[in-house]
Amino acid sequence: MERLQKVIARAGIASRRKAEELITSGKVKVNGEIVTELGVKVTPSDRVEVDEIQIERESPVYYLLYKPRGVISSVSDDKGRKVVTDFFTALKERIYPIGRLDYDTSGLLLLTNDGEFANLLMHPSNEIEKVYVAKIKGIPLKENLKKLEKGIRLEDGKTAPAKIKVLSVERKKQTAIVELTIHEGRNRQVRRMFAAIGHDVLKLKRERYGFLTLAGLRPGDARELTPHEVKQLRAAALDKKKNQQKK
Ligand code: URA
């Protein structure tokens, strides 16, 4: 038995608070009857409708994928390119990626069918650390890396401070490998940050997401998150949210 607002939120229709509003405003039916009280609990076999549309009631699942390069972070592609859900064809639940990695970026990507969880992790106030390793063209100047560390102006605003570590430099080839830790998730953020200091990104990989790593996985491999990992991620995101609200 689960609370109705939780079931609605997990289906990705609304946040839990908005789900409560949907219930109290009479937009939710359980087995054909309008329910306006918030205490109601439902079983997996109860039929729940929001605005006359039946919601999907799959049990929540959570996966970590080592996304290879050359794959779209989506559930379908109109050009027929490979998508991240192609690695889960045997799974009956309909999962989708939490955020995205570019077509050419490899690395750690989470997928779920839990809309509430996905929204929580994708919320801009969520400061979960993401660690990227970039191979860049040219050898970066210390002063330019400092700019990235402090935050750099991009067309959609200044980035939050980043942590930077130069892992190696190839003087002959004029390339460098740089580790960058950020907690924002803007579109093509890492590529745009390096472009802002004059470097093209030749290769990009996300190595870590919070405490999760790619340990033991090869490109194209996936594993289910443990219930404890899911709890930890949820707690980390909620914690950050609380801290943001205090600020
Ligand atoms: N930053 C990028 O530029 N690309 C990604 O795929 C992820 C972060």
mmCIF file of N, CA, C and O in Angstrom, residues 20 27-28 33 37 53 57 65 92 94 104 116 149-150 173 188 204 206 220 242:
data_model
loop_
_atom_site.group_PDB
_atom_site.id
_atom_site.type_symbol
_atom_site.label_atom_id
_atom_site.label_comp_id
_atom_site.label_asym_id
_atom_site.label_seq_id
_atom_site.Cartn_x
_atom_site.Cartn_y
_atom_site.Cartn_z
ATOM 1 N N GLU A 20 -0.488 16.477 -4.418
ATOM 2 C CA GLU A 20 -1.461 16.718 -3.346
ATOM 3 C C GLU A 20 -2.503 17.726 -3.808
ATOM 4 O O GLU A 20 -3.694 17.568 -3.544
ATOM 5 N N LYS A 27 -9.033 16.191 -9.041
ATOM 6 C CA LYS A 27 -8.649 15.744 -10.391
ATOM 7 C C LYS A 27 -8.211 14.279 -10.425
ATOM 8 O O LYS A 27 -7.808 13.774 -11.467
ATOM 9 N N VAL A 28 -8.255 13.639 -9.257
ATOM 10 C CA VAL A 28 -7.721 12.273 -9.194
ATOM 11 C C VAL A 28 -8.836 11.273 -8.872
ATOM 12 O O VAL A 28 -9.643 11.495 -7.972
ATOM 13 N N GLU A 33 -13.567 6.478 -8.786
ATOM 14 C CA GLU A 33 -14.173 7.399 -7.807
ATOM 15 C C GLU A 33 -13.223 8.561 -7.517
ATOM 16 O O GLU A 33 -12.038 8.330 -7.257
ATOM 17 N N GLU A 37 -9.195 13.286 -0.398
ATOM 18 C CA GLU A 37 -8.436 13.262 0.870
ATOM 19 C C GLU A 37 -6.997 12.860 0.593
ATOM 20 O O GLU A 37 -6.731 12.073 -0.311
ATOM 21 N N ILE A 53 -6.930 10.407 -17.159
ATOM 22 C CA ILE A 53 -5.946 9.553 -17.843
ATOM 23 C C ILE A 53 -5.315 8.611 -16.827
ATOM 24 O O ILE A 53 -4.802 9.047 -15.791
ATOM 25 N N ARG A 57 1.642 2.222 -13.600
ATOM 26 C CA ARG A 57 1.991 1.805 -12.239
ATOM 27 C C ARG A 57 3.066 0.722 -12.266
ATOM 28 O O ARG A 57 2.847 -0.396 -11.840
ATOM 29 N N LEU A 65 24.298 2.940 -16.319
ATOM 30 C CA LEU A 65 24.828 2.476 -17.613
ATOM 31 C C LEU A 65 26.176 3.134 -17.870
ATOM 32 O O LEU A 65 26.339 4.329 -17.620
ATOM 33 N N LYS A 92 11.305 -5.079 -18.874
ATOM 34 C CA LYS A 92 9.903 -4.783 -19.223
ATOM 35 C C LYS A 92 9.502 -3.364 -18.792
ATOM 36 O O LYS A 92 8.622 -2.760 -19.381
ATOM 37 N N ARG A 94 9.607 0.654 -18.496
ATOM 38 C CA ARG A 94 9.996 1.662 -19.497
ATOM 39 C C ARG A 94 10.831 2.741 -18.834
ATOM 40 O O ARG A 94 10.304 3.687 -18.245
ATOM 41 N N ASP A 104 28.613 12.147 -28.230
ATOM 42 C CA ASP A 104 30.033 11.775 -28.243
ATOM 43 C C ASP A 104 30.651 11.608 -26.862
ATOM 44 O O ASP A 104 31.845 11.368 -26.757
ATOM 45 N N GLU A 116 9.635 10.889 -9.996
ATOM 46 C CA GLU A 116 9.935 11.759 -8.864
ATOM 47 C C GLU A 116 11.442 11.770 -8.582
ATOM 48 O O GLU A 116 12.048 12.817 -8.368
ATOM 49 N N GLU A 149 38.000 27.329 -12.453
ATOM 50 C CA GLU A 149 37.821 27.013 -11.027
ATOM 51 C C GLU A 149 36.926 28.042 -10.338
ATOM 52 O O GLU A 149 36.125 27.704 -9.476
ATOM 53 N N LYS A 150 37.103 29.268 -10.735
ATOM 54 C CA LYS A 150 36.326 30.344 -10.082
ATOM 55 C C LYS A 150 34.895 30.393 -10.596
ATOM 56 O O LYS A 150 33.985 30.837 -9.910
ATOM 57 N N LYS A 173 52.089 16.048 -28.934
ATOM 58 C CA LYS A 173 50.781 16.039 -29.617
ATOM 59 C C LYS A 173 49.973 17.289 -29.303
ATOM 60 O O LYS A 173 48.901 17.499 -29.882
ATOM 61 N N ARG A 188 25.831 20.625 -22.580
ATOM 62 C CA ARG A 188 27.205 20.681 -23.117
ATOM 63 C C ARG A 188 28.128 21.552 -22.271
ATOM 64 O O ARG A 188 29.014 22.246 -22.779
ATOM 65 N N LEU A 204 35.415 13.066 -24.124
ATOM 66 C CA LEU A 204 34.847 13.404 -22.808
ATOM 67 C C LEU A 204 34.177 12.177 -22.205
ATOM 68 O O LEU A 204 33.434 11.462 -22.881
ATOM 69 N N ARG A 206 32.230 10.865 -18.421
ATOM 70 C CA ARG A 206 31.815 11.127 -17.032
ATOM 71 C C ARG A 206 32.206 9.923 -16.199
ATOM 72 O O ARG A 206 31.714 8.818 -16.433
ATOM 73 N N GLY A 220 28.935 0.095 -22.488
ATOM 74 C CA GLY A 220 27.787 -0.733 -22.878
ATOM 75 C C GLY A 220 27.266 -1.601 -21.749
ATOM 76 O O GLY A 220 26.183 -2.159 -21.842
ATOM 77 N N LYS A 242 17.778 21.069 0.860
ATOM 78 C CA LYS A 242 17.519 21.735 2.142
ATOM 79 C C LYS A 242 18.519 22.845 2.376
ATOM 80 O O LYS A 242 18.180 23.943 2.776
#
